[in-house]
């Protein structure tokens, strides 16, 4: 399945590495099959807006550099993931 809105192309794929449910790789948002849900979409839309505000290259550089310091820790501890996970968690609590 593929969906295109607001210059964003959302695609459901059969596989993503590890426990990744979805990933924003601008201009794409890839969702692992079975995880194209409202709450996961909110999480990824948050990243989409971050990339639009910061710019593609600066956001990914900061994300990757911070990833070095947060390697081996839960993804939700990464500074650029915290707010996105809070949105996703709040959404799931209200289902």
mmCIF file with all atom_site columns, C-alpha atoms in Angstrom:
data_model
loop_
_atom_site.group_PDB
_atom_site.id
_atom_site.type_symbol
_atom_site.label_atom_id
_atom_site.label_alt_id
_atom_site.label_comp_id
_atom_site.label_asym_id
_atom_site.label_entity_id
_atom_site.label_seq_id
_atom_site.pdbx_PDB_ins_code
_atom_site.Cartn_x
_atom_site.Cartn_y
_atom_site.Cartn_z
_atom_site.occupancy
_atom_site.B_iso_or_equiv
_atom_site.pdbx_formal_charge
_atom_site.auth_seq_id
_atom_site.auth_comp_id
_atom_site.auth_asym_id
_atom_site.auth_atom_id
_atom_site.pdbx_PDB_model_num
ATOM 1  C CA . UNK A 1 1  ? 0.000  0.000  0.000  1.00 0.00 ? 1  UNK A CA 1
ATOM 2  C CA . UNK A 1 2  ? 1.241  3.491  -0.811 1.00 0.00 ? 2  UNK A CA 1
ATOM 3  C CA . UNK A 1 3  ? -0.294 6.839  0.090  1.00 0.00 ? 3  UNK A CA 1
ATOM 4  C CA . UNK A 1 4  ? 0.940  10.295 -0.861 1.00 0.00 ? 4  UNK A CA 1
ATOM 5  C CA . UNK A 1 5  ? -0.057 13.473 1.006  1.00 0.00 ? 5  UNK A CA 1
ATOM 6  C CA . UNK A 1 6  ? 1.602  16.838 1.693  1.00 0.00 ? 6  UNK A CA 1
ATOM 7  C CA . UNK A 1 7  ? 4.757  15.840 -0.235 1.00 0.00 ? 7  UNK A CA 1
ATOM 8  C CA . UNK A 1 8  ? 5.036  12.768 1.976  1.00 0.00 ? 8  UNK A CA 1
ATOM 9  C CA . UNK A 1 9  ? 4.926  9.250  0.556  1.00 0.00 ? 9  UNK A CA 1
ATOM 10 C CA . UNK A 1 10 ? 3.773  6.614  3.053  1.00 0.00 ? 10 UNK A CA 1
ATOM 11 C CA . UNK A 1 11 ? 4.506  2.982  2.194  1.00 0.00 ? 11 UNK A CA 1
ATOM 12 C CA . UNK A 1 12 ? 3.779  -0.246 4.055  1.00 0.00 ? 12 UNK A CA 1
ATOM 13 C CA . UNK A 1 13 ? 6.686  -2.663 3.659  1.00 0.00 ? 13 UNK A CA 1
ATOM 14 C CA . UNK A 1 14 ? 6.934  -6.321 4.647  1.00 0.00 ? 14 UNK A CA 1
ATOM 15 C CA . UNK A 1 15 ? 10.109 -5.855 6.714  1.00 0.00 ? 15 UNK A CA 1
ATOM 16 C CA . UNK A 1 16 ? 12.044 -3.285 8.734  1.00 0.00 ? 16 UNK A CA 1
ATOM 17 C CA . UNK A 1 17 ? 15.083 -4.179 10.858 1.00 0.00 ? 17 UNK A CA 1
ATOM 18 C CA . UNK A 1 18 ? 14.778 -5.143 14.508 1.00 0.00 ? 18 UNK A CA 1
ATOM 19 C CA . UNK A 1 19 ? 11.864 -3.773 16.485 1.00 0.00 ? 19 UNK A CA 1
ATOM 20 C CA . UNK A 1 20 ? 11.385 -0.779 14.181 1.00 0.00 ? 20 UNK A CA 1
ATOM 21 C CA . UNK A 1 21 ? 7.662  -0.302 13.469 1.00 0.00 ? 21 UNK A CA 1
ATOM 22 C CA . UNK A 1 22 ? 8.146  2.639  11.107 1.00 0.00 ? 22 UNK A CA 1
ATOM 23 C CA . UNK A 1 23 ? 10.826 5.045  9.958  1.00 0.00 ? 23 UNK A CA 1
ATOM 24 C CA . UNK A 1 24 ? 10.822 8.475  8.365  1.00 0.00 ? 24 UNK A CA 1
ATOM 25 C CA . UNK A 1 25 ? 13.360 8.637  5.556  1.00 0.00 ? 25 UNK A CA 1
ATOM 26 C CA . UNK A 1 26 ? 12.367 11.945 4.022  1.00 0.00 ? 26 UNK A CA 1
ATOM 27 C CA . UNK A 1 27 ? 10.361 12.147 1.768  1.00 0.00 ? 27 UNK A CA 1
ATOM 28 C CA . UNK A 1 28 ? 9.233  8.614  2.656  1.00 0.00 ? 28 UNK A CA 1
ATOM 29 C CA . UNK A 1 29 ? 7.608  7.180  5.730  1.00 0.00 ? 29 UNK A CA 1
ATOM 30 C CA . UNK A 1 30 ? 7.946  3.397  5.781  1.00 0.00 ? 30 UNK A CA 1
ATOM 31 C CA . UNK A 1 31 ? 5.661  1.296  7.995  1.00 0.00 ? 31 UNK A CA 1
ATOM 32 C CA . UNK A 1 32 ? 6.266  -2.332 8.821  1.00 0.00 ? 32 UNK A CA 1
ATOM 33 C CA . UNK A 1 33 ? 3.275  -4.433 7.811  1.00 0.00 ? 33 UNK A CA 1
ATOM 34 C CA . UNK A 1 34 ? 0.763  -4.460 10.663 1.00 0.00 ? 34 UNK A CA 1
ATOM 35 C CA . UNK A 1 35 ? 1.962  -1.154 12.125 1.00 0.00 ? 35 UNK A CA 1
ATOM 36 C CA . UNK A 1 36 ? 0.204  1.367  9.873  1.00 0.00 ? 36 UNK A CA 1
ATOM 37 C CA . UNK A 1 37 ? -1.865 2.610  12.797 1.00 0.00 ? 37 UNK A CA 1
ATOM 38 C CA . UNK A 1 38 ? -3.084 6.018  13.898 1.00 0.00 ? 38 UNK A CA 1
ATOM 39 C CA . UNK A 1 39 ? -0.680 6.096  16.861 1.00 0.00 ? 39 UNK A CA 1
ATOM 40 C CA . UNK A 1 40 ? 2.417  5.062  14.896 1.00 0.00 ? 40 UNK A CA 1
ATOM 41 C CA . UNK A 1 41 ? 1.457  7.569  12.199 1.00 0.00 ? 41 UNK A CA 1
ATOM 42 C CA . UNK A 1 42 ? 1.341  10.355 14.832 1.00 0.00 ? 42 UNK A CA 1
ATOM 43 C CA . UNK A 1 43 ? 4.856  9.385  15.914 1.00 0.00 ? 43 UNK A CA 1
ATOM 44 C CA . UNK A 1 44 ? 6.190  9.502  12.359 1.00 0.00 ? 44 UNK A CA 1
ATOM 45 C CA . UNK A 1 45 ? 4.324  12.724 11.485 1.00 0.00 ? 45 UNK A CA 1
ATOM 46 C CA . UNK A 1 46 ? 6.075  14.312 14.453 1.00 0.00 ? 46 UNK A CA 1
ATOM 47 C CA . UNK A 1 47 ? 9.432  13.394 12.890 1.00 0.00 ? 47 UNK A CA 1
ATOM 48 C CA . UNK A 1 48 ? 8.193  14.594 9.506  1.00 0.00 ? 48 UNK A CA 1
ATOM 49 C CA . UNK A 1 49 ? 7.470  18.025 10.994 1.00 0.00 ? 49 UNK A CA 1
ATOM 50 C CA . UNK A 1 50 ? 10.873 18.066 12.747 1.00 0.00 ? 50 UNK A CA 1
ATOM 51 C CA . UNK A 1 51 ? 12.602 17.421 9.417  1.00 0.00 ? 51 UNK A CA 1
ATOM 52 C CA . UNK A 1 52 ? 10.579 20.193 7.752  1.00 0.00 ? 52 UNK A CA 1
ATOM 53 C CA . UNK A 1 53 ? 11.477 22.664 10.520 1.00 0.00 ? 53 UNK A CA 1
ATOM 54 C CA . UNK A 1 54 ? 15.186 21.805 10.814 1.00 0.00 ? 54 UNK A CA 1
ATOM 55 C CA . UNK A 1 55 ? 15.903 20.850 7.226  1.00 0.00 ? 55 UNK A CA 1
ATOM 56 C CA . UNK A 1 56 ? 16.633 17.349 5.981  1.00 0.00 ? 56 UNK A CA 1
ATOM 57 C CA . UNK A 1 57 ? 20.418 17.233 6.347  1.00 0.00 ? 57 UNK A CA 1
ATOM 58 C CA . UNK A 1 58 ? 20.679 19.045 9.720  1.00 0.00 ? 58 UNK A CA 1
ATOM 59 C CA . UNK A 1 59 ? 17.983 16.872 11.308 1.00 0.00 ? 59 UNK A CA 1
ATOM 60 C CA . UNK A 1 60 ? 19.502 13.582 10.157 1.00 0.00 ? 60 UNK A CA 1
ATOM 61 C CA . UNK A 1 61 ? 23.023 14.669 11.141 1.00 0.00 ? 61 UNK A CA 1
ATOM 62 C CA . UNK A 1 62 ? 21.892 15.605 14.660 1.00 0.00 ? 62 UNK A CA 1
ATOM 63 C CA . UNK A 1 63 ? 19.814 12.422 14.919 1.00 0.00 ? 63 UNK A CA 1
ATOM 64 C CA . UNK A 1 64 ? 22.744 10.224 13.919 1.00 0.00 ? 64 UNK A CA 1
ATOM 65 C CA . UNK A 1 65 ? 25.279 12.066 16.104 1.00 0.00 ? 65 UNK A CA 1
ATOM 66 C CA . UNK A 1 66 ? 23.017 11.804 19.146 1.00 0.00 ? 66 UNK A CA 1
ATOM 67 C CA . UNK A 1 67 ? 22.464 8.151  18.247 1.00 0.00 ? 67 UNK A CA 1
ATOM 68 C CA . UNK A 1 68 ? 26.137 7.511  18.978 1.00 0.00 ? 68 UNK A CA 1
ATOM 69 C CA . UNK A 1 69 ? 25.638 8.650  22.579 1.00 0.00 ? 69 UNK A CA 1
ATOM 70 C CA . UNK A 1 70 ? 22.379 6.727  23.001 1.00 0.00 ? 70 UNK A CA 1
ATOM 71 C CA . UNK A 1 71 ? 23.522 3.488  21.358 1.00 0.00 ? 71 UNK A CA 1
ATOM 72 C CA . UNK A 1 72 ? 22.415 0.471  23.351 1.00 0.00 ? 72 UNK A CA 1
ATOM 73 C CA . UNK A 1 73 ? 19.706 2.418  25.172 1.00 0.00 ? 73 UNK A CA 1
ATOM 74 C CA . UNK A 1 74 ? 15.984 2.214  24.443 1.00 0.00 ? 74 UNK A CA 1
ATOM 75 C CA . UNK A 1 75 ? 15.061 4.268  21.376 1.00 0.00 ? 75 UNK A CA 1
ATOM 76 C CA . UNK A 1 76 ? 12.590 6.331  23.408 1.00 0.00 ? 76 UNK A CA 1
ATOM 77 C CA . UNK A 1 77 ? 15.507 7.830  25.381 1.00 0.00 ? 77 UNK A CA 1
ATOM 78 C CA . UNK A 1 78 ? 16.981 9.466  22.251 1.00 0.00 ? 78 UNK A CA 1
ATOM 79 C CA . UNK A 1 79 ? 16.281 13.228 22.558 1.00 0.00 ? 79 UNK A CA 1
ATOM 80 C CA . UNK A 1 80 ? 14.657 13.418 19.117 1.00 0.00 ? 80 UNK A CA 1
ATOM 81 C CA . UNK A 1 81 ? 12.440 10.407 19.908 1.00 0.00 ? 81 UNK A CA 1
ATOM 82 C CA . UNK A 1 82 ? 11.107 11.425 23.337 1.00 0.00 ? 82 UNK A CA 1
ATOM 83 C CA . UNK A 1 83 ? 8.271  13.712 22.223 1.00 0.00 ? 83 UNK A CA 1
ATOM 84 C CA . UNK A 1 84 ? 7.311  11.396 19.346 1.00 0.00 ? 84 UNK A CA 1
ATOM 85 C CA . UNK A 1 85 ? 7.000  8.458  21.763 1.00 0.00 ? 85 UNK A CA 1
ATOM 86 C CA . UNK A 1 86 ? 5.002  10.610 24.183 1.00 0.00 ? 86 UNK A CA 1
ATOM 87 C CA . UNK A 1 87 ? 2.502  11.337 21.384 1.00 0.00 ? 87 UNK A CA 1
ATOM 88 C CA . UNK A 1 88 ? 2.334  7.668  20.431 1.00 0.00 ? 88 UNK A CA 1
ATOM 89 C CA . UNK A 1 89 ? 1.880  6.565  24.053 1.00 0.00 ? 89 UNK A CA 1
ATOM 90 C CA . UNK A 1 90 ? -0.849 9.161  24.714 1.00 0.00 ? 90 UNK A CA 1
ATOM 91 C CA . UNK A 1 91 ? -2.656 8.020  21.572 1.00 0.00 ? 91 UNK A CA 1
ATOM 92 C CA . UNK A 1 92 ? -2.512 4.370  22.651 1.00 0.00 ? 92 UNK A CA 1
ATOM 93 C CA . UNK A 1 93 ? -3.821 5.260  26.120 1.00 0.00 ? 93 UNK A CA 1
ATOM 94 C CA . UNK A 1 94 ? -6.870 6.886  24.529 1.00 0.00 ? 94 UNK A CA 1
ATOM 95 C CA . UNK A 1 95 ? -7.813 3.959  22.299 1.00 0.00 ? 95 UNK A CA 1
#
